[in-house]
PDB file of C-alpha atoms in Angstrom:
ATOM      1  CA  MET A   1      57.786  68.437  82.866  1.00 61.00           C
ATOM      2  CA  TRP A   2      58.842  69.554  79.407  1.00 60.00           C
ATOM      3  CA  GLY A   3      55.644  69.444  77.293  1.00 68.00           C
ATOM      4  CA  ASP A   4      55.351  71.356  74.014  1.00 73.00           C
ATOM      5  CA  SER A   5      56.147  74.736  75.555  1.00 77.00           C
ATOM      6  CA  GLY A   6      59.219  73.293  77.270  1.00 86.00           C
ATOM      7  CA  ARG A   7      60.660  71.650  74.172  1.00 92.00           C
ATOM      8  CA  PRO A   8      63.153  74.499  73.471  1.00 94.00           C
ATOM      9  CA  VAL A   9      64.393  74.199  77.057  1.00 92.00           C
ATOM     10  CA  LEU A  10      64.722  70.430  76.648  1.00 95.00           C
ATOM     11  CA  ILE A  11      66.735  70.868  73.449  1.00 96.00           C
ATOM     12  CA  ALA A  12      68.956  73.535  75.032  1.00 97.00           C
ATOM     13  CA  SER A  13      69.457  71.427  78.172  1.00 97.00           C
ATOM     14  CA  THR A  14      70.339  68.388  76.075  1.00 98.00           C
ATOM     15  CA  ALA A  15      72.900  70.391  74.102  1.00 98.00           C
ATOM     16  CA  ALA A  16      74.336  72.008  77.228  1.00 98.00           C
ATOM     17  CA  PHE A  17      74.747  68.764  79.142  1.00 99.00           C
ATOM     18  CA  THR A  18      76.159  66.945  76.110  1.00 99.00           C
ATOM     19  CA  GLY A  19      78.772  69.686  75.900  1.00 98.00           C
ATOM     20  CA  LEU A  20      79.461  69.651  79.635  1.00 98.00           C
ATOM     21  CA  ILE A  21      79.932  65.876  79.659  1.00 98.00           C
ATOM     22  CA  ALA A  22      82.376  66.202  76.739  1.00 97.00           C
ATOM     23  CA  ILE A  23      84.257  69.054  78.441  1.00 96.00           C
ATOM     24  CA  GLY A  24      84.316  67.037  81.663  1.00 95.00           C
ATOM     25  CA  SER A  25      86.018  64.210  79.791  1.00 92.00           C
ATOM     26  CA  TRP A  26      88.864  66.523  78.797  1.00 88.00           C
ATOM     27  CA  ILE A  27      89.478  67.548  82.398  1.00 85.00           C
ATOM     28  CA  ALA A  28      91.302  64.361  83.322  1.00 73.00           C
ATOM     29  CA  ILE A  29      93.854  63.178  85.815  1.00 74.00           C
ATOM     30  CA  PRO A  30      95.648  60.247  84.179  1.00 73.00           C
ATOM     31  CA  PHE A  31      94.989  57.076  86.135  1.00 67.00           C
ATOM     32  CA  VAL A  32      95.616  53.518  85.010  1.00 61.00           C
ATOM     33  CA  PRO A  33      93.518  51.917  83.572  1.00 62.00           C
ATOM     34  CA  VAL A  34      90.649  54.419  83.991  1.00 65.00           C
ATOM     35  CA  PRO A  35      91.292  58.196  83.974  1.00 66.00           C
ATOM     36  CA  LEU A  36      89.720  60.381  86.677  1.00 74.00           C
ATOM     37  CA  THR A  37      87.506  62.977  84.958  1.00 84.00           C
ATOM     38  CA  LEU A  38      84.689  65.397  85.755  1.00 93.00           C
ATOM     39  CA  GLN A  39      82.327  63.491  83.469  1.00 94.00           C
ATOM     40  CA  THR A  40      80.481  61.770  86.285  1.00 96.00           C
ATOM     41  CA  LEU A  41      79.724  65.123  87.903  1.00 97.00           C
ATOM     42  CA  PHE A  42      77.986  66.306  84.729  1.00 98.00           C
ATOM     43  CA  VAL A  43      76.333  62.943  84.060  1.00 99.00           C
ATOM     44  CA  ILE A  44      74.766  62.837  87.524  1.00 99.00           C
ATOM     45  CA  LEU A  45      73.977  66.575  87.408  1.00 99.00           C
ATOM     46  CA  SER A  46      72.135  65.989  84.127  1.00 99.00           C
ATOM     47  CA  GLY A  47      69.931  63.515  85.998  1.00 99.00           C
ATOM     48  CA  ALA A  48      69.321  65.950  88.831  1.00 98.00           C
ATOM     49  CA  VAL A  49      68.382  68.773  86.462  1.00 98.00           C
ATOM     50  CA  MET A  50      66.738  66.998  83.517  1.00 98.00           C
ATOM     51  CA  ARG A  51      65.144  64.168  85.496  1.00 97.00           C
ATOM     52  CA  ARG A  52      64.244  61.176  83.309  1.00 96.00           C
ATOM     53  CA  TYR A  53      65.168  63.149  80.192  1.00 98.00           C
ATOM     54  CA  ALA A  54      68.834  62.997  81.227  1.00 98.00           C
ATOM     55  CA  VAL A  55      69.154  59.941  79.019  1.00 99.00           C
ATOM     56  CA  LEU A  56      69.111  62.299  76.006  1.00 99.00           C
ATOM     57  CA  PRO A  57      72.442  64.114  76.499  1.00 99.00           C
ATOM     58  CA  ASN A  58      74.120  60.918  77.662  1.00 99.00           C
ATOM     59  CA  VAL A  59      72.983  58.896  74.639  1.00 99.00           C
ATOM     60  CA  LEU A  60      73.919  61.799  72.357  1.00 99.00           C
ATOM     61  CA  TYR A  61      77.376  61.978  73.953  1.00 99.00           C
ATOM     62  CA  ILE A  62      77.927  58.235  73.393  1.00 99.00           C
ATOM     63  CA  LEU A  63      76.658  58.446  69.802  1.00 99.00           C
ATOM     64  CA  MET A  64      78.945  61.373  69.045  1.00 98.00           C
ATOM     65  CA  GLY A  65      81.949  59.483  70.377  1.00 98.00           C
ATOM     66  CA  ALA A  66      80.968  56.309  68.542  1.00 98.00           C
ATOM     67  CA  LEU A  67      80.786  58.361  65.329  1.00 98.00           C
ATOM     68  CA  ASN A  68      84.432  59.415  65.796  1.00 98.00           C
ATOM     69  CA  ILE A  69      83.753  62.878  67.175  1.00 98.00           C
ATOM     70  CA  PRO A  70      86.547  63.276  69.774  1.00 97.00           C
ATOM     71  CA  VAL A  71      84.408  63.713  72.893  1.00 96.00           C
ATOM     72  CA  PHE A  72      85.700  60.819  75.005  1.00 94.00           C
ATOM     73  CA  HIS A  73      88.460  61.195  77.610  1.00 86.00           C
ATOM     74  CA  SER A  74      91.525  63.083  76.379  1.00 83.00           C
ATOM     75  CA  GLY A  75      89.924  63.686  72.964  1.00 90.00           C
ATOM     76  CA  THR A  76      89.587  60.047  71.982  1.00 94.00           C
ATOM     77  CA  ALA A  77      86.729  58.724  69.869  1.00 97.00           C
ATOM     78  CA  GLY A  78      85.351  55.666  68.155  1.00 98.00           C
ATOM     79  CA  ILE A  79      83.885  52.290  68.890  1.00 98.00           C
ATOM     80  CA  ALA A  80      87.306  51.111  70.095  1.00 97.00           C
ATOM     81  CA  VAL A  81      86.968  53.374  73.149  1.00 96.00           C
ATOM     82  CA  LEU A  82      83.590  51.837  73.975  1.00 97.00           C
ATOM     83  CA  LEU A  83      85.079  48.365  73.581  1.00 97.00           C
ATOM     84  CA  GLY A  84      88.175  49.275  75.627  1.00 96.00           C
ATOM     85  CA  PRO A  85      88.624  49.292  79.413  1.00 94.00           C
ATOM     86  CA  THR A  86      86.655  52.531  79.922  1.00 93.00           C
ATOM     87  CA  GLY A  87      83.700  51.603  77.708  1.00 97.00           C
ATOM     88  CA  GLY A  88      81.565  50.170  80.495  1.00 98.00           C
ATOM     89  CA  TYR A  89      81.793  53.373  82.498  1.00 97.00           C
ATOM     90  CA  VAL A  90      80.718  55.439  79.485  1.00 97.00           C
ATOM     91  CA  LEU A  91      77.812  53.118  78.681  1.00 98.00           C
ATOM     92  CA  GLY A  92      76.846  53.221  82.361  1.00 99.00           C
ATOM     93  CA  PHE A  93      76.233  56.970  82.045  1.00 99.00           C
ATOM     94  CA  VAL A  94      72.766  56.380  80.574  1.00 99.00           C
ATOM     95  CA  PRO A  95      71.281  54.184  83.335  1.00 99.00           C
ATOM     96  CA  GLY A  96      73.234  56.125  85.979  1.00 99.00           C
ATOM     97  CA  ALA A  97      71.755  59.451  84.872  1.00 99.00           C
ATOM     98  CA  LEU A  98      68.308  57.871  84.570  1.00 99.00           C
ATOM     99  CA  ALA A  99      68.432  56.488  88.120  1.00 99.00           C
ATOM    100  CA  THR A 100      69.420  59.889  89.468  1.00 99.00           C
ATOM    101  CA  GLY A 101      66.775  61.589  87.339  1.00 99.00           C
ATOM    102  CA  LEU A 102      63.991  59.327  88.561  1.00 99.00           C
ATOM    103  CA  ALA A 103      64.963  60.023  92.169  1.00 98.00           C
ATOM    104  CA  TYR A 104      64.997  63.766  91.478  1.00 98.00           C
ATOM    105  CA  GLU A 105      61.399  63.663  90.298  1.00 97.00           C
ATOM    106  CA  HIS A 106      60.591  63.662  94.019  1.00 96.00           C
ATOM    107  CA  ARG A 107      61.414  66.476  96.437  1.00 95.00           C
ATOM    108  CA  ASN A 108      62.513  64.120  99.211  1.00 98.00           C
ATOM    109  CA  PRO A 109      66.182  64.951  99.993  1.00 98.00           C
ATOM    110  CA  VAL A 110      66.946  61.421 101.226  1.00 98.00           C
ATOM    111  CA  LEU A 111      65.573  59.956  98.006  1.00 98.00           C
ATOM    112  CA  ARG A 112      67.605  62.432  95.960  1.00 99.00           C
ATOM    113  CA  ILE A 113      70.835  61.621  97.793  1.00 99.00           C
ATOM    114  CA  THR A 114      70.059  57.926  97.381  1.00 99.00           C
ATOM    115  CA  GLY A 115      69.478  58.539  93.661  1.00 99.00           C
ATOM    116  CA  ILE A 116      72.906  60.159  93.335  1.00 99.00           C
ATOM    117  CA  ILE A 117      74.534  57.220  95.118  1.00 99.00           C
ATOM    118  CA  ILE A 118      72.649  54.665  93.022  1.00 99.00           C
ATOM    119  CA  GLY A 119      73.454  56.556  89.812  1.00 99.00           C
ATOM    120  CA  LEU A 120      77.166  56.537  90.625  1.00 99.00           C
ATOM    121  CA  ALA A 121      76.992  52.889  91.716  1.00 99.00           C
ATOM    122  CA  ILE A 122      75.413  51.929  88.385  1.00 99.00           C
ATOM    123  CA  ILE A 123      78.229  53.664  86.504  1.00 98.00           C
ATOM    124  CA  PHE A 124      80.786  51.858  88.676  1.00 98.00           C
ATOM    125  CA  LEU A 125      79.040  48.505  88.260  1.00 99.00           C
ATOM    126  CA  CYS A 126      78.864  48.808  84.459  1.00 99.00           C
ATOM    127  CA  GLY A 127      82.455  50.018  84.320  1.00 98.00           C
ATOM    128  CA  MET A 128      83.850  47.391  86.663  1.00 98.00           C
ATOM    129  CA  THR A 129      82.065  44.579  84.868  1.00 99.00           C
ATOM    130  CA  TRP A 130      83.271  45.673  81.430  1.00 98.00           C
ATOM    131  CA  LEU A 131      86.786  46.402  82.737  1.00 98.00           C
ATOM    132  CA  SER A 132      86.953  42.850  84.096  1.00 98.00           C
ATOM    133  CA  PHE A 133      85.794  41.395  80.785  1.00 98.00           C
ATOM    134  CA  SER A 134      87.833  43.612  78.447  1.00 97.00           C
ATOM    135  CA  ALA A 135      91.061  43.400  80.441  1.00 96.00           C
ATOM    136  CA  GLY A 136      90.683  39.727  81.332  1.00 97.00           C
ATOM    137  CA  ILE A 137      90.909  40.356  85.075  1.00 98.00           C
ATOM    138  CA  SER A 138      88.768  39.212  87.981  1.00 98.00           C
ATOM    139  CA  LEU A 139      85.860  41.308  89.221  1.00 98.00           C
ATOM    140  CA  SER A 140      87.662  41.813  92.528  1.00 98.00           C
ATOM    141  CA  THR A 141      90.728  43.161  90.719  1.00 98.00           C
ATOM    142  CA  ALA A 142      88.506  45.362  88.557  1.00 98.00           C
ATOM    143  CA  PHE A 143      86.906  46.697  91.744  1.00 98.00           C
ATOM    144  CA  LEU A 144      90.304  47.395  93.307  1.00 97.00           C
ATOM    145  CA  ILE A 145      91.675  49.294  90.307  1.00 94.00           C
ATOM    146  CA  GLY A 146      88.535  50.601  88.610  1.00 94.00           C
ATOM    147  CA  VAL A 147      86.213  51.525  91.468  1.00 96.00           C
ATOM    148  CA  LEU A 148      87.859  51.806  94.878  1.00 95.00           C
ATOM    149  CA  PRO A 149      90.327  54.603  94.010  1.00 92.00           C
ATOM    150  CA  PHE A 150      87.491  56.694  92.561  1.00 92.00           C
ATOM    151  CA  ILE A 151      84.992  56.460  95.418  1.00 94.00           C
ATOM    152  CA  PRO A 152      86.333  59.454  97.423  1.00 90.00           C
ATOM    153  CA  GLY A 153      86.389  61.722  94.350  1.00 89.00           C
ATOM    154  CA  ASP A 154      82.953  60.632  93.224  1.00 95.00           C
ATOM    155  CA  ALA A 155      81.589  61.122  96.743  1.00 95.00           C
ATOM    156  CA  ILE A 156      82.773  64.734  96.539  1.00 93.00           C
ATOM    157  CA  LYS A 157      81.272  65.071  93.041  1.00 95.00           C
ATOM    158  CA  GLY A 158      77.992  63.584  94.305  1.00 98.00           C
ATOM    159  CA  TYR A 159      77.864  66.109  97.133  1.00 98.00           C
ATOM    160  CA  ALA A 160      78.613  68.903  94.660  1.00 97.00           C
ATOM    161  CA  VAL A 161      75.752  67.693  92.441  1.00 98.00           C
ATOM    162  CA  TYR A 162      73.366  67.782  95.400  1.00 99.00           C
ATOM    163  CA  LEU A 163      74.381  71.368  96.236  1.00 98.00           C
ATOM    164  CA  ILE A 164      74.390  72.627  92.632  1.00 98.00           C
ATOM    165  CA  ALA A 165      71.057  70.990  91.793  1.00 98.00           C
ATOM    166  CA  GLY A 166      69.513  72.432  94.950  1.00 97.00           C
ATOM    167  CA  ARG A 167      70.709  75.913  94.045  1.00 97.00           C
ATOM    168  CA  LEU A 168      69.485  75.596  90.447  1.00 95.00           C
ATOM    169  CA  GLU A 169      66.098  74.361  91.640  1.00 94.00           C
ATOM    170  CA  ALA A 170      65.821  77.269  94.093  1.00 93.00           C
ATOM    171  CA  LEU A 171      66.625  79.697  91.269  1.00 92.00           C
ATOM    172  CA  ALA A 172      64.022  78.075  89.024  1.00 88.00           C
ATOM    173  CA  ASP A 173      61.419  78.221  91.800  1.00 87.00           C
ATOM    174  CA  ARG A 174      62.054  81.968  92.119  1.00 83.00           C
ATOM    175  CA  GLY A 175      61.802  82.488  88.372  1.00 77.00           C
ATOM    176  CA  GLY A 176      65.556  82.764  87.863  1.00 63.00           C
ATOM    177  CA  ASP A 177      66.131  85.656  90.287  1.00 58.00           C
ATOM    178  CA  PRO A 178      69.311  85.137  92.369  1.00 57.00           C
TER     179      PRO A 178
END
């Protein structure tokens, strides 16, 4: 998909999605113990647009935050964030984006929708598991406070990703002409 001639596009896409994921983390509705942000929209959209290469902006985002660049929710940074209650969700971005990206390598709409759902589910599963461990609560409690309240919002974000990615793909197929 990217090849040698596409490398500048890959680099630009990686930079753009890294920035969008960081910006999405700043657009937050405070929620205990996990804030509601637009990050997952951009994480899953990176998969839909960059396919399997979506791991690049997500890994870069995590590395930047781990290196104390304030890109995590509400401008936080550092390893402590990754070890805190939200760390599992953030680390789940990489496999979540990859799952979506692999599904988007096919033009089948059902497979793409399934990829979005699986990508979000992976993020939830990683987040819920780490939330349970880090907060010392049961998995069922972690599900009730760290997954269930976010399902409606993430369903809307997933639908938005499907529409946005479809529009971007249509533009690309026409050579960028609206």
